Short mmCIF file of C-alpha atoms in Angstrom, two decimals:
data_model
loop_
_atom_site.label_atom_id
_atom_site.label_comp_id
_atom_site.label_asym_id
_atom_site.label_seq_id
_atom_site.Cartn_x
_atom_site.Cartn_y
_atom_site.Cartn_z
CA ASN A 8 133.09 103.48 83.49
CA ALA A 9 136.34 105.41 83.91
CA GLY A 10 135.74 108.28 81.45
CA VAL A 11 138.92 110.33 80.96
CA THR A 12 141.90 109.20 82.99
CA GLN A 13 145.00 111.32 83.47
CA THR A 14 148.27 110.26 85.03
CA PRO A 15 150.15 111.30 87.04
CA LYS A 16 148.11 113.59 89.31
CA PHE A 17 151.18 115.46 90.51
CA GLN A 18 154.68 115.83 89.07
CA VAL A 19 157.76 117.86 89.92
CA LEU A 20 160.42 118.29 87.27
CA LYS A 21 163.71 120.06 87.02
CA THR A 22 164.32 122.49 84.19
CA GLY A 23 165.40 120.61 81.09
CA GLN A 24 163.88 117.26 82.05
CA SER A 25 161.42 115.55 79.79
CA MET A 26 158.23 113.74 80.64
CA THR A 27 154.96 112.52 79.21
CA LEU A 28 151.54 113.25 80.64
CA GLN A 29 149.19 110.38 79.92
CA CYS A 30 145.54 110.67 78.91
CA ALA A 31 143.20 107.81 78.11
CA GLN A 32 139.47 107.67 77.47
CA ASP A 33 137.19 104.66 77.25
CA MET A 34 134.21 106.31 75.55
CA ASN A 35 135.37 105.77 71.95
CA HIS A 36 135.58 109.53 71.45
CA GLU A 37 137.15 110.81 68.27
CA TYR A 38 138.12 114.23 69.62
CA MET A 39 140.74 114.66 72.32
CA SER A 40 142.52 117.76 73.56
CA TRP A 41 144.96 119.16 76.09
CA TYR A 42 144.48 122.38 78.05
CA ARG A 43 146.62 124.18 80.56
CA GLN A 44 145.25 126.34 83.35
CA ASP A 45 147.31 128.96 85.13
CA PRO A 46 146.20 130.82 88.31
CA GLY A 47 143.45 133.35 87.66
CA MET A 48 143.16 132.41 84.01
CA GLY A 49 140.84 130.30 81.96
CA LEU A 50 141.84 127.14 80.17
CA ARG A 51 144.07 127.51 77.13
CA LEU A 52 144.14 124.91 74.38
CA ILE A 53 147.56 123.35 73.75
CA HIS A 54 146.95 120.64 71.13
CA TYR A 55 144.00 118.66 69.89
CA SER A 56 143.20 115.63 67.79
CA VAL A 57 140.10 114.86 65.73
CA GLY A 58 140.97 111.20 65.34
CA ALA A 59 143.76 108.64 65.40
CA GLY A 60 146.72 109.86 63.36
CA ILE A 61 145.50 113.47 63.23
CA THR A 62 146.73 116.24 65.53
CA ASP A 63 146.80 120.01 65.36
CA GLN A 64 147.99 122.96 67.37
CA GLY A 65 145.88 125.03 69.70
CA GLU A 66 146.56 128.47 71.21
CA VAL A 67 149.75 127.65 73.15
CA PRO A 68 151.54 124.70 71.48
CA ASN A 69 155.17 125.76 71.93
CA GLY A 70 157.19 123.38 74.07
CA TYR A 71 154.71 120.52 73.76
CA ASN A 72 154.37 117.56 71.40
CA VAL A 73 151.49 115.16 70.92
CA SER A 74 150.67 112.07 68.92
CA ARG A 75 147.53 109.97 68.54
CA SER A 76 148.29 106.41 67.56
CA THR A 77 145.05 104.99 68.99
CA THR A 78 141.55 106.32 69.58
CA GLU A 79 141.92 105.83 73.33
CA ASP A 80 145.23 107.55 74.10
CA PHE A 81 146.51 111.08 73.63
CA PRO A 82 149.80 111.67 75.48
CA LEU A 83 151.35 115.11 75.92
CA ARG A 84 155.14 115.32 75.83
CA LEU A 85 157.35 117.98 77.33
CA LEU A 86 160.74 117.54 75.68
CA SER A 87 162.66 120.05 77.81
CA ALA A 88 160.64 121.37 80.71
CA ALA A 89 160.78 125.07 81.57
CA PRO A 90 159.48 126.92 84.67
CA SER A 91 156.91 128.63 82.42
CA GLN A 92 155.29 125.22 81.96
CA THR A 93 154.36 125.03 85.61
CA SER A 94 150.59 124.68 85.41
CA VAL A 95 147.64 122.38 85.82
CA TYR A 96 147.01 120.30 82.72
CA PHE A 97 143.64 118.93 81.71
CA CYS A 98 142.86 116.39 79.06
CA ALA A 99 139.39 116.38 77.52
CA SER A 100 137.51 114.29 74.99
CA SER A 101 134.26 114.44 73.08
CA TYR A 102 132.35 112.32 70.62
CA SER A 103 133.36 114.73 67.87
CA THR A 104 134.72 118.25 67.57
CA GLY A 105 132.41 120.82 69.10
CA GLU A 106 130.40 118.34 71.14
CA LYS A 107 130.31 118.45 74.92
CA LEU A 108 133.68 117.83 76.47
CA PHE A 109 134.48 115.34 79.20
CA PHE A 110 137.49 116.36 81.28
CA GLY A 111 140.01 114.39 83.27
CA SER A 112 140.87 115.29 86.85
CA GLY A 113 144.05 117.10 85.89
CA THR A 114 147.82 116.88 86.37
CA GLN A 115 149.51 119.47 88.55
CA LEU A 116 153.01 120.04 87.17
CA SER A 117 155.77 122.05 88.81
CA VAL A 118 159.01 122.80 86.98
CA LEU A 119 161.81 124.01 89.22
CA ASP B 95 135.33 135.10 67.31
CA ALA B 96 132.24 135.65 69.39
CA LYS B 97 133.49 136.65 72.83
CA THR B 98 131.65 136.40 76.10
CA THR B 99 131.50 138.73 79.08
CA GLN B 100 130.67 137.44 82.54
CA PRO B 101 130.81 139.07 85.97
CA PRO B 102 133.90 137.89 87.85
CA SER B 103 131.97 136.83 90.93
CA MET B 104 128.49 136.38 92.37
CA ASP B 105 126.97 135.27 95.65
CA CYS B 106 123.83 133.27 96.23
CA ALA B 107 122.04 132.00 99.32
CA GLU B 108 121.64 128.26 99.68
CA GLY B 109 118.25 127.10 98.46
CA ARG B 110 117.68 130.16 96.32
CA ALA B 111 117.94 130.35 92.54
CA ALA B 112 121.30 131.38 91.12
CA ASN B 113 121.07 133.40 87.91
CA LEU B 114 124.37 133.73 86.09
CA PRO B 115 124.43 136.22 83.20
CA CYS B 116 126.53 136.14 80.06
CA ASN B 117 126.82 138.65 77.24
CA HIS B 118 127.76 137.45 73.75
CA SER B 119 126.74 140.38 71.58
CA THR B 120 128.83 139.33 68.54
CA ILE B 121 127.45 135.79 68.34
CA SER B 122 126.62 134.51 64.87
CA GLY B 123 123.38 132.83 63.93
CA ASN B 124 124.70 129.26 63.96
CA GLU B 125 126.92 129.49 67.04
CA TYR B 126 125.88 127.58 70.14
CA VAL B 127 126.23 128.79 73.73
CA TYR B 128 127.78 126.27 76.12
CA TRP B 129 128.06 126.39 79.89
CA TYR B 130 130.58 124.50 81.96
CA ARG B 131 131.55 124.71 85.60
CA GLN B 132 134.73 123.95 87.47
CA ILE B 133 134.63 123.02 91.11
CA HIS B 134 137.87 123.85 92.87
CA SER B 135 140.84 121.85 91.54
CA GLN B 136 138.63 119.53 89.48
CA GLY B 137 138.26 119.28 85.72
CA PRO B 138 135.48 121.36 84.15
CA GLN B 139 132.05 119.75 83.90
CA TYR B 140 129.55 120.25 81.10
CA ILE B 141 126.24 121.76 82.24
CA ILE B 142 124.08 122.66 79.27
CA HIS B 143 124.09 124.20 75.80
CA GLY B 144 121.63 125.86 73.43
CA LEU B 145 121.22 127.71 70.14
CA LYS B 146 118.15 129.91 70.44
CA ASN B 147 115.50 128.04 72.37
CA ASN B 148 115.50 127.83 76.14
CA GLU B 149 116.87 124.56 77.40
CA THR B 150 116.47 122.64 80.66
CA ASN B 151 118.12 119.53 82.02
CA GLU B 152 118.60 117.94 85.41
CA MET B 153 121.33 120.42 86.34
CA ALA B 154 120.14 123.80 85.12
CA SER B 155 118.10 125.91 82.75
CA LEU B 156 119.47 128.09 79.98
CA ILE B 157 117.58 131.18 78.90
CA ILE B 158 118.75 132.81 75.65
CA THR B 159 117.36 136.20 74.68
CA GLU B 160 115.49 136.50 71.40
CA ASP B 161 118.30 138.50 69.80
CA ARG B 162 120.77 135.88 71.15
CA LYS B 163 123.09 138.58 72.45
CA SER B 164 122.93 137.34 76.01
CA SER B 165 121.96 134.33 78.06
CA THR B 166 121.35 133.36 81.67
CA LEU B 167 122.18 130.10 83.37
CA ILE B 168 119.75 129.30 86.16
CA LEU B 169 120.45 126.89 89.00
CA PRO B 170 116.96 126.63 90.49
CA HIS B 171 117.88 125.64 94.04
CA ALA B 172 121.55 126.32 94.68
CA THR B 173 123.42 124.14 97.16
CA LEU B 174 126.83 124.54 98.72
CA ARG B 175 128.13 121.99 96.22
CA ASP B 176 127.29 124.41 93.41
CA THR B 177 130.08 126.75 94.51
CA ALA B 178 132.32 126.80 91.43
CA VAL B 179 133.59 128.86 88.50
CA TYR B 180 131.00 128.93 85.74
CA TYR B 181 132.14 129.38 82.14
CA CYS B 182 129.93 130.70 79.37
CA ILE B 183 131.38 129.78 75.99
CA VAL B 184 130.37 130.38 72.41
CA ARG B 185 131.23 127.48 70.11
CA VAL B 186 132.94 128.93 67.06
CA ALA B 187 133.63 127.17 63.77
CA SER B 188 137.40 126.96 63.20
CA GLY B 189 137.69 125.57 59.71
CA GLY B 190 136.38 122.48 57.97
CA SER B 191 134.10 120.66 60.36
CA ASN B 192 136.09 121.72 63.42
CA TYR B 193 134.92 123.92 66.26
CA LYS B 194 136.65 125.85 68.98
CA LEU B 195 135.60 126.34 72.61
CA THR B 196 137.48 129.17 74.32
CA PHE B 197 137.33 129.20 78.10
CA GLY B 198 137.54 132.69 79.60
CA LYS B 199 137.86 133.50 83.28
CA GLY B 200 134.23 132.72 84.07
CA THR B 201 132.13 133.70 87.10
CA LEU B 202 132.99 132.46 90.56
CA LEU B 203 129.66 131.60 92.15
CA THR B 204 129.77 131.30 95.91
CA VAL B 205 126.76 129.71 97.55
CA ASN B 206 126.43 130.80 101.17
CA PRO B 207 124.67 128.88 103.96
#
């Protein structure tokens, strides 16, 4: 029973590089989301999805892309990394929107 | 949006009850109160939620005032492992059948031996 799995746990990028943060859940949840957490701040919603093929923007979507081709996976893409994207990223899922969220263990990203 | 106000930090002695307050004076009648916690460097963990009745589960109790303008999360016998940031969140409808959970800065609860 893995729950929500995020990879990698740590990543260092140079400015301008691209990468994809992976998120997978095995609970057949319809709702999936990405948050970022910066020091001393709460979690801010980047993008979310209410089902396969459906995505929408959260509070801070600029610089990030998402897609949802399957129920299980919700990858987050940084097309051209910037130092301002240095943060800890959390993926979360729930049975449906507004239900209790299950979080992954996070990805710590540093952009130099 | 219904916003929440929590104290930035609290202390509690191990074995004692921890009572974490939350004000949500602009909450609407159909908006739920959720509590999550985040132990250092881990992902947040769901604790409990409620609408207007008091709720209890294996982790905690949630007391919501009759006017619903505030609530208290109670950890009945705090342990060192309960040291974490606790988030009080009001679930707000965001269009269609969607909802939004906004995580503020929360309360850092430190349980002392």
